[in-house]
mmCIF file of C-alpha atoms in Angstrom:
data_model
loop_
_atom_site.group_PDB
_atom_site.id
_atom_site.type_symbol
_atom_site.label_atom_id
_atom_site.label_comp_id
_atom_site.label_asym_id
_atom_site.label_seq_id
_atom_site.Cartn_x
_atom_site.Cartn_y
_atom_site.Cartn_z
ATOM 1 C CA UNK J 5 151.211 29.775 135.711
ATOM 2 C CA UNK J 6 148.431 27.602 135.829
ATOM 3 C CA UNK J 7 146.462 28.054 138.447
ATOM 4 C CA UNK J 8 143.167 26.395 140.477
ATOM 5 C CA UNK J 9 139.762 28.182 140.359
ATOM 6 C CA UNK J 10 137.402 27.434 143.683
ATOM 7 C CA UNK J 11 133.985 28.093 143.385
ATOM 8 C CA UNK J 12 132.100 28.417 146.586
ATOM 9 C CA UNK J 13 128.512 28.836 147.066
ATOM 10 C CA UNK J 14 124.972 26.661 147.643
ATOM 11 C CA UNK J 15 123.413 24.615 146.321
ATOM 12 C CA UNK J 16 121.319 26.050 142.886
ATOM 13 C CA UNK J 17 123.966 29.107 143.209
ATOM 14 C CA UNK J 18 124.454 29.213 139.969
ATOM 15 C CA UNK J 19 128.742 27.271 140.381
ATOM 16 C CA UNK J 20 127.899 25.105 137.899
ATOM 17 C CA UNK J 21 126.610 27.536 134.966
ATOM 18 C CA UNK J 22 129.436 29.447 135.619
ATOM 19 C CA UNK J 23 131.898 26.901 135.329
ATOM 20 C CA UNK J 24 130.858 25.654 132.613
ATOM 21 C CA UNK J 25 132.172 29.234 130.806
ATOM 22 C CA UNK J 26 134.791 29.889 133.331
ATOM 23 C CA UNK J 27 136.409 26.578 131.619
ATOM 24 C CA UNK J 28 134.994 27.572 128.339
ATOM 25 C CA UNK J 29 137.215 31.114 128.674
ATOM 26 C CA UNK J 30 140.238 29.607 130.631
ATOM 27 C CA UNK J 31 140.191 26.159 128.686
ATOM 28 C CA UNK J 32 140.750 24.103 132.067
ATOM 29 C CA UNK J 33 139.961 20.829 133.277
ATOM 30 C CA UNK J 34 136.318 20.838 135.343
ATOM 31 C CA UNK J 35 136.270 18.467 138.537
ATOM 32 C CA UNK J 36 133.180 18.348 139.878
ATOM 33 C CA UNK J 37 131.755 15.297 142.531
ATOM 34 C CA UNK J 38 128.029 15.484 141.681
ATOM 35 C CA UNK J 39 129.453 14.342 137.379
ATOM 36 C CA UNK J 40 131.390 11.700 139.963
ATOM 37 C CA UNK J 41 128.406 10.601 142.278
ATOM 38 C CA UNK J 42 125.831 11.411 138.675
ATOM 39 C CA UNK J 43 128.190 9.335 136.908
ATOM 40 C CA UNK J 44 129.214 6.284 139.389
ATOM 41 C CA UNK J 45 126.258 6.288 142.344
ATOM 42 C CA UNK J 46 122.948 7.974 140.512
ATOM 43 C CA UNK J 47 123.138 9.992 142.907
ATOM 44 C CA UNK J 48 121.774 7.297 145.380
ATOM 45 C CA UNK J 49 124.572 7.579 149.083
ATOM 46 C CA UNK J 50 121.742 7.137 151.326
ATOM 47 C CA UNK J 51 123.911 7.589 154.402
ATOM 48 C CA UNK J 52 126.710 7.633 152.745
ATOM 49 C CA UNK J 53 126.612 10.332 150.864
ATOM 50 C CA UNK J 54 129.226 12.675 152.931
ATOM 51 C CA UNK J 55 131.756 9.988 153.983
ATOM 52 C CA UNK J 56 131.794 8.906 150.197
ATOM 53 C CA UNK J 57 132.053 12.988 148.744
ATOM 54 C CA UNK J 58 134.642 13.812 150.879
ATOM 55 C CA UNK J 59 136.429 10.712 149.901
ATOM 56 C CA UNK J 60 135.681 12.136 145.873
ATOM 57 C CA UNK J 61 136.886 15.254 147.102
ATOM 58 C CA UNK J 62 140.034 14.768 148.336
ATOM 59 C CA UNK J 63 141.023 12.657 145.217
ATOM 60 C CA UNK J 64 139.648 15.497 143.120
ATOM 61 C CA UNK J 65 142.085 17.816 144.614
ATOM 62 C CA UNK J 66 145.582 15.706 144.509
ATOM 63 C CA UNK J 67 144.817 14.836 141.520
ATOM 64 C CA UNK J 68 144.125 18.571 140.663
ATOM 65 C CA UNK J 69 148.003 18.953 141.028
ATOM 66 C CA UNK J 70 148.934 16.629 139.000
ATOM 67 C CA UNK J 71 146.526 18.548 136.044
ATOM 68 C CA UNK J 72 148.360 22.112 137.215
ATOM 69 C CA UNK J 73 151.685 20.765 137.026
ATOM 70 C CA UNK J 74 150.524 19.303 134.206
ATOM 71 C CA UNK J 75 150.303 22.271 133.017
ATOM 72 C CA UNK J 76 146.286 23.058 132.690
ATOM 73 C CA UNK J 77 144.102 24.951 134.685
ATOM 74 C CA UNK J 78 141.998 23.626 137.101
ATOM 75 C CA UNK J 79 137.864 23.945 137.702
ATOM 76 C CA UNK J 80 136.734 22.957 141.473
ATOM 77 C CA UNK J 81 132.921 22.717 141.274
ATOM 78 C CA UNK J 82 131.895 21.444 145.038
ATOM 79 C CA UNK J 83 130.486 24.819 146.777
ATOM 80 C CA UNK J 84 133.478 24.220 149.507
ATOM 81 C CA UNK J 85 130.568 25.581 152.227
ATOM 82 C CA UNK J 86 131.788 26.218 155.597
ATOM 83 C CA UNK J 87 135.077 28.656 156.390
ATOM 84 C CA UNK J 88 137.588 25.283 158.247
ATOM 85 C CA UNK J 89 137.349 23.580 154.056
ATOM 86 C CA UNK J 90 138.103 26.612 152.619
ATOM 87 C CA UNK J 91 141.195 27.639 154.900
ATOM 88 C CA UNK J 92 142.552 23.813 153.998
ATOM 89 C CA UNK J 93 141.790 24.065 150.573
ATOM 90 C CA UNK J 94 143.964 27.050 150.789
ATOM 91 C CA UNK J 95 146.376 25.925 152.227
ATOM 92 C CA UNK J 96 146.332 22.705 150.409
ATOM 93 C CA UNK J 97 147.366 24.851 147.444
ATOM 94 C CA UNK J 98 149.324 27.605 149.060
ATOM 95 C CA UNK J 99 151.493 24.418 150.340
ATOM 96 C CA UNK J 100 152.232 23.390 146.349
ATOM 97 C CA UNK J 101 153.018 26.648 145.587
ATOM 98 C CA UNK J 102 150.246 26.996 143.686
ATOM 99 C CA UNK J 103 147.934 30.253 142.473
ATOM 100 C CA UNK J 104 144.130 29.525 143.713
ATOM 101 C CA UNK J 105 141.440 32.227 143.067
ATOM 102 C CA UNK J 106 138.354 31.722 144.713
ATOM 103 C CA UNK J 107 135.215 33.236 142.823
ATOM 104 C CA UNK J 108 131.749 33.086 145.434
ATOM 105 C CA UNK J 109 128.419 32.906 143.850
ATOM 106 C CA UNK J 110 126.127 34.789 145.714
ATOM 107 C CA UNK J 111 122.775 34.148 145.430
ATOM 108 C CA UNK J 112 119.615 36.426 147.171
ATOM 109 C CA UNK J 113 116.744 34.696 149.252
ATOM 110 C CA UNK J 114 114.820 34.987 146.364
ATOM 111 C CA UNK J 115 116.465 33.979 143.400
ATOM 112 C CA UNK J 116 118.056 30.940 145.171
ATOM 113 C CA UNK J 117 114.005 29.893 145.809
ATOM 114 C CA UNK J 118 113.714 30.100 141.737
ATOM 115 C CA UNK J 119 117.032 27.949 141.254
ATOM 116 C CA UNK J 120 115.804 25.159 143.804
ATOM 117 C CA UNK J 121 112.137 25.252 141.804
ATOM 118 C CA UNK J 122 113.759 25.149 138.418
ATOM 119 C CA UNK J 123 116.407 22.547 139.650
ATOM 120 C CA UNK J 124 113.163 20.342 141.386
ATOM 121 C CA UNK J 125 111.451 20.146 138.054
ATOM 122 C CA UNK J 126 114.590 19.545 136.085
ATOM 123 C CA UNK J 127 115.294 16.703 137.794
ATOM 124 C CA UNK J 128 111.752 15.393 138.236
ATOM 125 C CA UNK J 129 110.899 15.727 134.257
ATOM 126 C CA UNK J 130 114.552 13.268 133.869
ATOM 127 C CA UNK J 131 116.367 16.726 132.613
ATOM 128 C CA UNK J 132 118.973 16.602 134.563
ATOM 129 C CA UNK J 133 120.790 14.694 136.894
ATOM 130 C CA UNK J 134 121.196 17.016 139.899
ATOM 131 C CA UNK J 135 120.062 16.159 143.314
ATOM 132 C CA UNK J 136 116.602 16.950 144.227
ATOM 133 C CA UNK J 137 116.895 19.609 147.121
ATOM 134 C CA UNK J 138 113.844 18.740 149.979
ATOM 135 C CA UNK J 139 112.907 20.291 152.782
ATOM 136 C CA UNK J 140 116.472 17.938 155.126
ATOM 137 C CA UNK J 141 118.343 18.583 152.225
ATOM 138 C CA UNK J 142 117.733 22.614 152.309
ATOM 139 C CA UNK J 143 117.675 22.502 156.431
ATOM 140 C CA UNK J 144 120.891 20.571 156.268
ATOM 141 C CA UNK J 145 122.237 23.148 153.752
ATOM 142 C CA UNK J 146 121.393 26.050 156.412
ATOM 143 C CA UNK J 147 122.431 24.232 158.799
ATOM 144 C CA UNK J 148 126.002 23.879 157.560
ATOM 145 C CA UNK J 149 126.734 26.409 154.959
ATOM 146 C CA UNK J 150 128.988 29.564 156.216
ATOM 147 C CA UNK J 151 128.980 32.811 153.696
ATOM 148 C CA UNK J 152 132.687 33.888 152.941
ATOM 149 C CA UNK J 153 133.875 37.632 153.607
ATOM 150 C CA UNK J 154 134.278 39.691 150.685
ATOM 151 C CA UNK J 155 137.733 39.768 151.864
ATOM 152 C CA UNK J 156 137.811 36.089 151.249
ATOM 153 C CA UNK J 157 136.712 35.754 147.782
ATOM 154 C CA UNK J 158 138.767 36.849 144.461
ATOM 155 C CA UNK J 159 135.420 37.626 142.642
ATOM 156 C CA UNK J 160 132.194 38.012 144.266
ATOM 157 C CA UNK J 161 129.796 37.264 141.440
ATOM 158 C CA UNK J 162 126.555 37.916 141.412
ATOM 159 C CA UNK J 163 124.258 35.981 138.864
ATOM 160 C CA UNK J 164 120.790 36.133 137.591
ATOM 161 C CA UNK J 165 118.235 32.320 138.078
ATOM 162 C CA UNK J 166 119.370 30.075 135.535
#
């Protein structure tokens, strides 16, 4: 049966790299908030970022059901930073009788710092369309991100730096 693959982890933890490999292996449709915010807004949402991202996530969640019911797995690549968000999404798929498989991208503080520096350099050089992780975004993430317990994840993945 088709299912949802849900990627949880901090920014710069390797989710998107993993998602690309998972997409090839499972022939799933990849749904990414970052891809949409780049394509539509060039990541320039300012104060509207959180509100717009929440709307995009709601739309993609609903679209994922349609895709799964049409016979294709879906990968949701947007981090699922909080326990409450993960519970809401887990319950959403359960109500639809759709299997959901969770993947957590675990990174050490050293790998995370290295990944942030690499991403920021690539963004500044115009080689990537990701977010530049400044101190404000870093502090926000550290304040909001709630690491899941191993028991809440189907897969605990430790990726090397990108």
